[in-house]
Coordinates of N, CA and C in Angstrom, one line a residue:
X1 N 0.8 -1.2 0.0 CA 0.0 0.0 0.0 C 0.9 1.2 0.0
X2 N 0.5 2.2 -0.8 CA 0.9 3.4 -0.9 C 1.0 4.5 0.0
X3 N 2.0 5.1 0.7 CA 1.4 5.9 1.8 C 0.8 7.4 1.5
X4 N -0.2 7.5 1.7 CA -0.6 9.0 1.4 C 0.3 10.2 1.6
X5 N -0.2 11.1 0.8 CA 0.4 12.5 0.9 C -0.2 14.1 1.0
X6 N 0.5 14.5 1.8 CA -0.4 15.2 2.0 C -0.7 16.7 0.9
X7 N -2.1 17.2 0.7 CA -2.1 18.1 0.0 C -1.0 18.9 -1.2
X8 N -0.6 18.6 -2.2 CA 0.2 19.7 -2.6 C -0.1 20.5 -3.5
X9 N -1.0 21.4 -3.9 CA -1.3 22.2 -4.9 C -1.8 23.8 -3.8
X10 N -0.3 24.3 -4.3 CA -0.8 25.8 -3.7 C -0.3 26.6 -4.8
X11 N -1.1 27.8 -4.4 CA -0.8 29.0 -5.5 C 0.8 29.3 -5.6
X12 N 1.0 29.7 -7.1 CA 2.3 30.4 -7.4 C 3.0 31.2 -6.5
X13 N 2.4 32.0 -5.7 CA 3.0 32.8 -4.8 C 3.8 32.0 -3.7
X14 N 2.8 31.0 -3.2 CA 2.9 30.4 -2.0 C 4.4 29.2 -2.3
X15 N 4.6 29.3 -3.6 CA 6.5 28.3 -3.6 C 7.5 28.7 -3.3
X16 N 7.6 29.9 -2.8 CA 8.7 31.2 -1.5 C 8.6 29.9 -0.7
X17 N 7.5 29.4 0.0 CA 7.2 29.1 1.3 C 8.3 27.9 1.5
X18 N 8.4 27.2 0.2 CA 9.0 25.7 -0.5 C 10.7 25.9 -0.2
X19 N 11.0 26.9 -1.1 CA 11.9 27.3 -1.3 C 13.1 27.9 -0.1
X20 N 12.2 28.3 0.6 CA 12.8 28.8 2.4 C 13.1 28.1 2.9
X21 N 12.0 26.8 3.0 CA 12.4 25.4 3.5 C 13.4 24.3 3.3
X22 N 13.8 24.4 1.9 CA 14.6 23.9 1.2 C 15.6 24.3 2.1
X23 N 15.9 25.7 2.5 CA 16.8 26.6 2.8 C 17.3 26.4 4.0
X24 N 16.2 26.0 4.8 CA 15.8 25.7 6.8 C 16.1 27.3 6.5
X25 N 15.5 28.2 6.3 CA 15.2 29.8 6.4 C 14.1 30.1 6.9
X26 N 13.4 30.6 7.9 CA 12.1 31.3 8.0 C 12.2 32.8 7.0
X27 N 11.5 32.7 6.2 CA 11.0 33.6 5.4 C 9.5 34.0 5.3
X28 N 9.6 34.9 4.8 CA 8.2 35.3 4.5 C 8.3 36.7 3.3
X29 N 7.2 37.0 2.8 CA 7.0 38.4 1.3 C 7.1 39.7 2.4
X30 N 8.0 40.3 2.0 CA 8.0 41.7 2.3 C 7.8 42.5 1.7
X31 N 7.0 43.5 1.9 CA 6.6 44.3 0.7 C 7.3 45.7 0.6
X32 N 8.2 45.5 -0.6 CA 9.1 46.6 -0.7 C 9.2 48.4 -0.9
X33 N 7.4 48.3 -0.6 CA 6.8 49.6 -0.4 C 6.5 50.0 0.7
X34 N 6.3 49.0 1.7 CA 5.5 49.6 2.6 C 6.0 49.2 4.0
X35 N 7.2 48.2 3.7 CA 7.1 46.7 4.6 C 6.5 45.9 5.3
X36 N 5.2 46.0 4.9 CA 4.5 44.7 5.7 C 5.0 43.5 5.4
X37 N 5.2 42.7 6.4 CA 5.4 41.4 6.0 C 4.1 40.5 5.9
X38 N 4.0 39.5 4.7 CA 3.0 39.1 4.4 C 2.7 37.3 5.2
X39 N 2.0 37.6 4.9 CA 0.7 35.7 5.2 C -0.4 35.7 5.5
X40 N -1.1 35.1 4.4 CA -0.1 34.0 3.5 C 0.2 34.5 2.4
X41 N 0.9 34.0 1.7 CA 1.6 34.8 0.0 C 0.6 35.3 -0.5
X42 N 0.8 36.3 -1.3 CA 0.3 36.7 -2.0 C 0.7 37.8 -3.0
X43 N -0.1 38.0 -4.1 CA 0.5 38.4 -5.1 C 1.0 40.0 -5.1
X44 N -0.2 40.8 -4.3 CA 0.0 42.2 -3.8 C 0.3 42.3 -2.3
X45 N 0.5 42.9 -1.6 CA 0.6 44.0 -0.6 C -0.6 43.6 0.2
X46 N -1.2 43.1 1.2 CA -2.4 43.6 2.4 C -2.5 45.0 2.4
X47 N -1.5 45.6 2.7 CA -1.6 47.2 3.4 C -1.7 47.9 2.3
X48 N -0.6 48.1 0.7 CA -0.9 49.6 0.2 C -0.7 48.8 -1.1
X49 N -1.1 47.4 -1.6 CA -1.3 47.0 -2.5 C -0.1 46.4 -4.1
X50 N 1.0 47.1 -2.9 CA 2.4 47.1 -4.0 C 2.7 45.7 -4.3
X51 N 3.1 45.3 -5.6 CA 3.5 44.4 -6.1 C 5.0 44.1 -6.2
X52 N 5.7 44.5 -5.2 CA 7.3 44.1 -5.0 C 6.6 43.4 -3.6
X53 N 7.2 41.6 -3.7 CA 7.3 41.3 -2.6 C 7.9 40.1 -2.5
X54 N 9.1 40.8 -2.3 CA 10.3 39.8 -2.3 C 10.3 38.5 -1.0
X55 N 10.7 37.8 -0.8 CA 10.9 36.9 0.4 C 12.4 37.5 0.6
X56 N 11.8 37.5 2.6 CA 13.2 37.8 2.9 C 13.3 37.3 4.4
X57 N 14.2 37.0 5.2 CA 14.4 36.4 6.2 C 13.4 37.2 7.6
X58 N 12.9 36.6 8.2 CA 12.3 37.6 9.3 C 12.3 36.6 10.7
X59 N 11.9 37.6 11.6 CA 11.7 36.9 12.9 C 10.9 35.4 12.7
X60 N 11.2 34.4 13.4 CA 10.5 33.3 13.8 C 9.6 32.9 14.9
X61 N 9.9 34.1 16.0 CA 9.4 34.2 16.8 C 7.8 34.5 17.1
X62 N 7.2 33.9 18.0 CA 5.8 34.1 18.1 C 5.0 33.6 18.9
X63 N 3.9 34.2 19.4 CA 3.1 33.9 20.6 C 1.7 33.0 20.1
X64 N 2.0 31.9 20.7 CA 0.6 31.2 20.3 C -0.9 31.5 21.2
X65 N -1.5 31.9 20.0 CA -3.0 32.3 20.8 C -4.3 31.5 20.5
X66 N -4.5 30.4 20.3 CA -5.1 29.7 20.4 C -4.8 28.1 19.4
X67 N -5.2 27.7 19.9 CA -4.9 25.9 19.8 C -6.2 25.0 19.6
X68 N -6.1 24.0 18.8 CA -7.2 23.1 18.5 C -6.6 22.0 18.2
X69 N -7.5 20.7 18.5 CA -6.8 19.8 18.0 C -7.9 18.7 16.7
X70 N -8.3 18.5 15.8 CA -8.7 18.0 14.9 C -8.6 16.7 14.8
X71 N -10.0 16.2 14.7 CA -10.6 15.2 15.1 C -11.2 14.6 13.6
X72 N -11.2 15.2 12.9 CA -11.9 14.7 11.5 C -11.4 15.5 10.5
X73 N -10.9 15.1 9.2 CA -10.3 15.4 7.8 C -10.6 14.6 6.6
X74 N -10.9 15.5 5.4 CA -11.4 14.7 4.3 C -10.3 14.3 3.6
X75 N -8.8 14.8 4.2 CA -8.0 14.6 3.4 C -7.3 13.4 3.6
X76 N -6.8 12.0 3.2 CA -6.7 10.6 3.1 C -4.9 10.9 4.4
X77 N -4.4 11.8 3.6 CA -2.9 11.9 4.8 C -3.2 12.1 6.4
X78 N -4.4 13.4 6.1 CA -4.5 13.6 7.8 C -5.5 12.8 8.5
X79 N -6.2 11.6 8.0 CA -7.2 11.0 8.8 C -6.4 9.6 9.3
X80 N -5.2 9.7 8.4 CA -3.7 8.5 9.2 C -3.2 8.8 10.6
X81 N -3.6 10.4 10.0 CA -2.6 10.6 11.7 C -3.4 11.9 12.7
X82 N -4.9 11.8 12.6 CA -5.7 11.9 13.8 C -5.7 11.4 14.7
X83 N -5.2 12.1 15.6 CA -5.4 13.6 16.2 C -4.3 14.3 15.8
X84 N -4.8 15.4 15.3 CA -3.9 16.9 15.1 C -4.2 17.8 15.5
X85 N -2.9 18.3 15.9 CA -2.9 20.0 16.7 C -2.4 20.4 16.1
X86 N -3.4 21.9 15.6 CA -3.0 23.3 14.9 C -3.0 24.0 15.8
X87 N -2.6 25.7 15.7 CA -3.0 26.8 16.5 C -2.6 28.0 15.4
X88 N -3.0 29.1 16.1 CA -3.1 29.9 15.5 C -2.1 31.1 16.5
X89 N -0.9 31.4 15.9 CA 0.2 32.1 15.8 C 0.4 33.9 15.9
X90 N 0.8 34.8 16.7 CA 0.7 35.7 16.2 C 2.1 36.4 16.3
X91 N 2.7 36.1 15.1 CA 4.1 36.1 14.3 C 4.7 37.8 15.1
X92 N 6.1 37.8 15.8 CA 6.7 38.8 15.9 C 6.7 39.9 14.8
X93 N 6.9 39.6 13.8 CA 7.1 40.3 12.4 C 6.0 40.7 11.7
X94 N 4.6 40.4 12.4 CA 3.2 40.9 12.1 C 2.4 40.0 12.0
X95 N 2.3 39.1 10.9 CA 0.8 38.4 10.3 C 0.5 37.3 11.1
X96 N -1.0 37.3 11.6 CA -0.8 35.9 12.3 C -1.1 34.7 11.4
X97 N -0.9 33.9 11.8 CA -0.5 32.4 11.0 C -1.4 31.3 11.7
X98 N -1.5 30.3 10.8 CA -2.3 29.3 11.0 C -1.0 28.0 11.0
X99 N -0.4 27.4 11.9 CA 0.7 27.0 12.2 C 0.6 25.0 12.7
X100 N 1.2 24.1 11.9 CA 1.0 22.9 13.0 C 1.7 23.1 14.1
X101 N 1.2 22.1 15.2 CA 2.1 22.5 16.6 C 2.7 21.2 16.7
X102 N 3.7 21.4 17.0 CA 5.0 20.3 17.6 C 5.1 19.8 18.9
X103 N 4.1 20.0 19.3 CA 3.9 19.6 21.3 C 2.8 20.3 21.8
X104 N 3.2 19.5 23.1 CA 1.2 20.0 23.7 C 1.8 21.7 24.4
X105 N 1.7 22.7 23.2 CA 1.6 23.9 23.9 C 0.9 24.8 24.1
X106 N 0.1 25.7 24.7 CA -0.9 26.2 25.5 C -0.8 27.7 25.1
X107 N -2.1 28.7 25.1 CA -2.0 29.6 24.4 C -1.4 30.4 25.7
X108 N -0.9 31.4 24.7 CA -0.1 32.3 25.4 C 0.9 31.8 25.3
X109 N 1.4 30.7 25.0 CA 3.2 30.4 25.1 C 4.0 30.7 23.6
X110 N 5.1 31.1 24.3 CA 6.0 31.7 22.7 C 6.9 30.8 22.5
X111 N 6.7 30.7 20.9 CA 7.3 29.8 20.2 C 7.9 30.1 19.2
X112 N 8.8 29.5 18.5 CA 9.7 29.2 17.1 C 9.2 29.2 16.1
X113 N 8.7 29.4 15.2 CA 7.9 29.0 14.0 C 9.5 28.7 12.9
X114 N 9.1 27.6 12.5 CA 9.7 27.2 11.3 C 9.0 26.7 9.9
X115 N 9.8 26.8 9.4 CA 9.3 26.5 7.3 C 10.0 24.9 7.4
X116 N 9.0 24.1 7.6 CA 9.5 23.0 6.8 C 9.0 21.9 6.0
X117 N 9.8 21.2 5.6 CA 9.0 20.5 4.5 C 8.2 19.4 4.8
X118 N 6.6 19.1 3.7 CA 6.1 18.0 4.3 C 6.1 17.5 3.6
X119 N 5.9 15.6 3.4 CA 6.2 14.3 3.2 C 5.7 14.8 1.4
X120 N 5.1 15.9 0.9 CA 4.6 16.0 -0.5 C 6.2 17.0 -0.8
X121 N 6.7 17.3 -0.2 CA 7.6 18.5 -0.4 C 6.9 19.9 -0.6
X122 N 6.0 20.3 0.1 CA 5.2 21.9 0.5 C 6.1 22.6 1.6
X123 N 6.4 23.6 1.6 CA 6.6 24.3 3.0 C 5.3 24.4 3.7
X124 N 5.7 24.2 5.4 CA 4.3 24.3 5.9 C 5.1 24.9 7.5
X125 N 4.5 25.9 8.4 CA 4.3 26.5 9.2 C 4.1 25.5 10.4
X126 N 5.7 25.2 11.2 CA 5.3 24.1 12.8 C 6.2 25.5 13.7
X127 N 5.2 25.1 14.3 CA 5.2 25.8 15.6 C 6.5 24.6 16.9
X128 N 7.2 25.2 17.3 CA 8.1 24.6 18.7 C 8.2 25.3 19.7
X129 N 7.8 24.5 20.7 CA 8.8 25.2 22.0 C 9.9 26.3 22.2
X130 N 9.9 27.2 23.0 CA 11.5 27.8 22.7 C 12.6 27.0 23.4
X131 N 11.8 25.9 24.2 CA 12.7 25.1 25.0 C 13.3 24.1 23.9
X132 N 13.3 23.6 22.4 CA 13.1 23.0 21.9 C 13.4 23.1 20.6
X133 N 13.8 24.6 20.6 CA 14.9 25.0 19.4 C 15.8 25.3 19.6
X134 N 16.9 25.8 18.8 CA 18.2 25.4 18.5 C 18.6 27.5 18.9
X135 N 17.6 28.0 18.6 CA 17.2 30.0 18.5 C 17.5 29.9 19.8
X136 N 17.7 31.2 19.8 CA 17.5 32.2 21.5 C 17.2 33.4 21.2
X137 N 15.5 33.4 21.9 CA 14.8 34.7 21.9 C 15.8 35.6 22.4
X138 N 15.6 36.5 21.8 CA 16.2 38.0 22.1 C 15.0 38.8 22.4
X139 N 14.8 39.5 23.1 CA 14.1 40.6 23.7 C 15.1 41.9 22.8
X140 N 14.0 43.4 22.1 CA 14.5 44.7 21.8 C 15.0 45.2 23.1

Protein backbone atom coordinates (compact mmCIF):
# COMPACT_ATOMS: atom_id res chain seq x y z
CA UNK A 1 0.00 0.00 0.00
CA UNK A 2 0.94 3.39 -0.86
CA UNK A 3 1.43 5.95 1.83
CA UNK A 4 -0.60 8.99 1.35
CA UNK A 5 0.41 12.51 0.89
CA UNK A 6 -0.44 15.22 1.96
CA UNK A 7 -2.06 18.12 -0.01
CA UNK A 8 0.24 19.72 -2.57
CA UNK A 9 -1.33 22.20 -4.89
CA UNK A 10 -0.80 25.83 -3.71
CA UNK A 11 -0.75 28.98 -5.46
CA UNK A 12 2.27 30.44 -7.42
CA UNK A 13 3.00 32.77 -4.81
CA UNK A 14 2.88 30.37 -1.98
CA UNK A 15 6.47 28.30 -3.62
CA UNK A 16 8.70 31.15 -1.51
CA UNK A 17 7.19 29.13 1.33
CA UNK A 18 9.04 25.75 -0.46
CA UNK A 19 11.86 27.34 -1.31
CA UNK A 20 12.83 28.76 2.37
CA UNK A 21 12.38 25.36 3.47
CA UNK A 22 14.61 23.87 1.17
CA UNK A 23 16.81 26.63 2.76
CA UNK A 24 15.80 25.71 6.81
CA UNK A 25 15.16 29.84 6.40
CA UNK A 26 12.12 31.26 8.03
CA UNK A 27 11.02 33.59 5.45
CA UNK A 28 8.16 35.32 4.51
CA UNK A 29 7.05 38.43 1.26
CA UNK A 30 7.98 41.74 2.31
CA UNK A 31 6.58 44.34 0.68
CA UNK A 32 9.07 46.62 -0.66
CA UNK A 33 6.85 49.64 -0.39
CA UNK A 34 5.52 49.58 2.62
CA UNK A 35 7.13 46.74 4.56
CA UNK A 36 4.47 44.74 5.69
CA UNK A 37 5.41 41.44 5.95
CA UNK A 38 3.00 39.08 4.37
CA UNK A 39 0.72 35.65 5.19
CA UNK A 40 -0.14 33.99 3.49
CA UNK A 41 1.59 34.80 0.03
CA UNK A 42 0.27 36.74 -2.00
CA UNK A 43 0.55 38.42 -5.12
CA UNK A 44 0.00 42.18 -3.81
CA UNK A 45 0.64 43.96 -0.63
CA UNK A 46 -2.39 43.58 2.37
CA UNK A 47 -1.63 47.21 3.43
CA UNK A 48 -0.90 49.58 0.16
CA UNK A 49 -1.26 47.05 -2.53
CA UNK A 50 2.42 47.12 -4.04
CA UNK A 51 3.48 44.36 -6.10
CA UNK A 52 7.34 44.06 -5.03
CA UNK A 53 7.27 41.31 -2.59
CA UNK A 54 10.30 39.78 -2.26
CA UNK A 55 10.94 36.92 0.37
CA UNK A 56 13.23 37.84 2.92
CA UNK A 57 14.36 36.38 6.22
CA UNK A 58 12.27 37.62 9.26
CA UNK A 59 11.68 36.89 12.92
CA UNK A 60 10.49 33.34 13.76
CA UNK A 61 9.35 34.15 16.84
CA UNK A 62 5.84 34.15 18.14
CA UNK A 63 3.09 33.88 20.59
CA UNK A 64 0.63 31.15 20.32
CA UNK A 65 -3.04 32.33 20.82
CA UNK A 66 -5.11 29.75 20.37
CA UNK A 67 -4.90 25.91 19.82
CA UNK A 68 -7.24 23.11 18.53
CA UNK A 69 -6.78 19.82 18.00
CA UNK A 70 -8.67 17.97 14.86
CA UNK A 71 -10.63 15.21 15.11
CA UNK A 72 -11.85 14.74 11.47
CA UNK A 73 -10.26 15.39 7.82
CA UNK A 74 -11.43 14.69 4.26
CA UNK A 75 -7.96 14.60 3.36
CA UNK A 76 -6.68 10.59 3.11
CA UNK A 77 -2.85 11.87 4.84
CA UNK A 78 -4.46 13.60 7.82
CA UNK A 79 -7.18 11.01 8.76
CA UNK A 80 -3.67 8.53 9.16
CA UNK A 81 -2.63 10.61 11.70
CA UNK A 82 -5.74 11.92 13.82
CA UNK A 83 -5.37 13.56 16.20
CA UNK A 84 -3.92 16.88 15.09
CA UNK A 85 -2.92 19.95 16.72
CA UNK A 86 -3.00 23.26 14.89
CA UNK A 87 -2.96 26.82 16.47
CA UNK A 88 -3.09 29.90 15.47
CA UNK A 89 0.16 32.10 15.76
CA UNK A 90 0.66 35.73 16.23
CA UNK A 91 4.14 36.14 14.34
CA UNK A 92 6.70 38.82 15.92
CA UNK A 93 7.05 40.30 12.43
CA UNK A 94 3.19 40.87 12.09
CA UNK A 95 0.85 38.37 10.32
CA UNK A 96 -0.82 35.87 12.30
CA UNK A 97 -0.54 32.40 10.98
CA UNK A 98 -2.30 29.26 11.00
CA UNK A 99 0.73 26.96 12.22
CA UNK A 100 1.04 22.89 12.99
CA UNK A 101 2.10 22.49 16.61
CA UNK A 102 4.97 20.25 17.58
CA UNK A 103 3.95 19.58 21.27
CA UNK A 104 1.17 20.01 23.73
CA UNK A 105 1.63 23.87 23.87
CA UNK A 106 -0.94 26.25 25.53
CA UNK A 107 -1.96 29.60 24.42
CA UNK A 108 -0.14 32.33 25.44
CA UNK A 109 3.24 30.45 25.06
CA UNK A 110 5.96 31.70 22.66
CA UNK A 111 7.34 29.78 20.23
CA UNK A 112 9.73 29.18 17.07
CA UNK A 113 7.87 29.01 14.01
CA UNK A 114 9.67 27.16 11.33
CA UNK A 115 9.31 26.53 7.29
CA UNK A 116 9.51 22.99 6.83
CA UNK A 117 8.96 20.47 4.51
CA UNK A 118 6.08 18.03 4.33
CA UNK A 119 6.22 14.28 3.23
CA UNK A 120 4.61 16.04 -0.54
CA UNK A 121 7.58 18.54 -0.39
CA UNK A 122 5.20 21.88 0.53
CA UNK A 123 6.56 24.28 3.02
CA UNK A 124 4.30 24.30 5.88
CA UNK A 125 4.25 26.50 9.17
CA UNK A 126 5.33 24.11 12.79
CA UNK A 127 5.24 25.76 15.62
CA UNK A 128 8.07 24.60 18.67
CA UNK A 129 8.76 25.24 21.97
CA UNK A 130 11.52 27.84 22.70
CA UNK A 131 12.66 25.11 24.96
CA UNK A 132 13.15 22.98 21.86
CA UNK A 133 14.94 25.04 19.38
CA UNK A 134 18.17 25.42 18.53
CA UNK A 135 17.19 29.98 18.48
CA UNK A 136 17.48 32.19 21.46
CA UNK A 137 14.78 34.66 21.90
CA UNK A 138 16.23 37.97 22.09
CA UNK A 139 14.06 40.56 23.74
CA UNK A 140 14.52 44.68 21.79
Amino acid sequence: MTPSLPPSTRSPAAAGLSQAAQKQQFALQVCSECQTVQYPPRDVCAHCLGDALPWQPVSPYATLMASTTLHHSNEPYFQEKLPWRIGTVQLDCGPVAIAHLSASLQSGDRVCVSLELDPAGVGVLVAHPLSQTRHQETQP
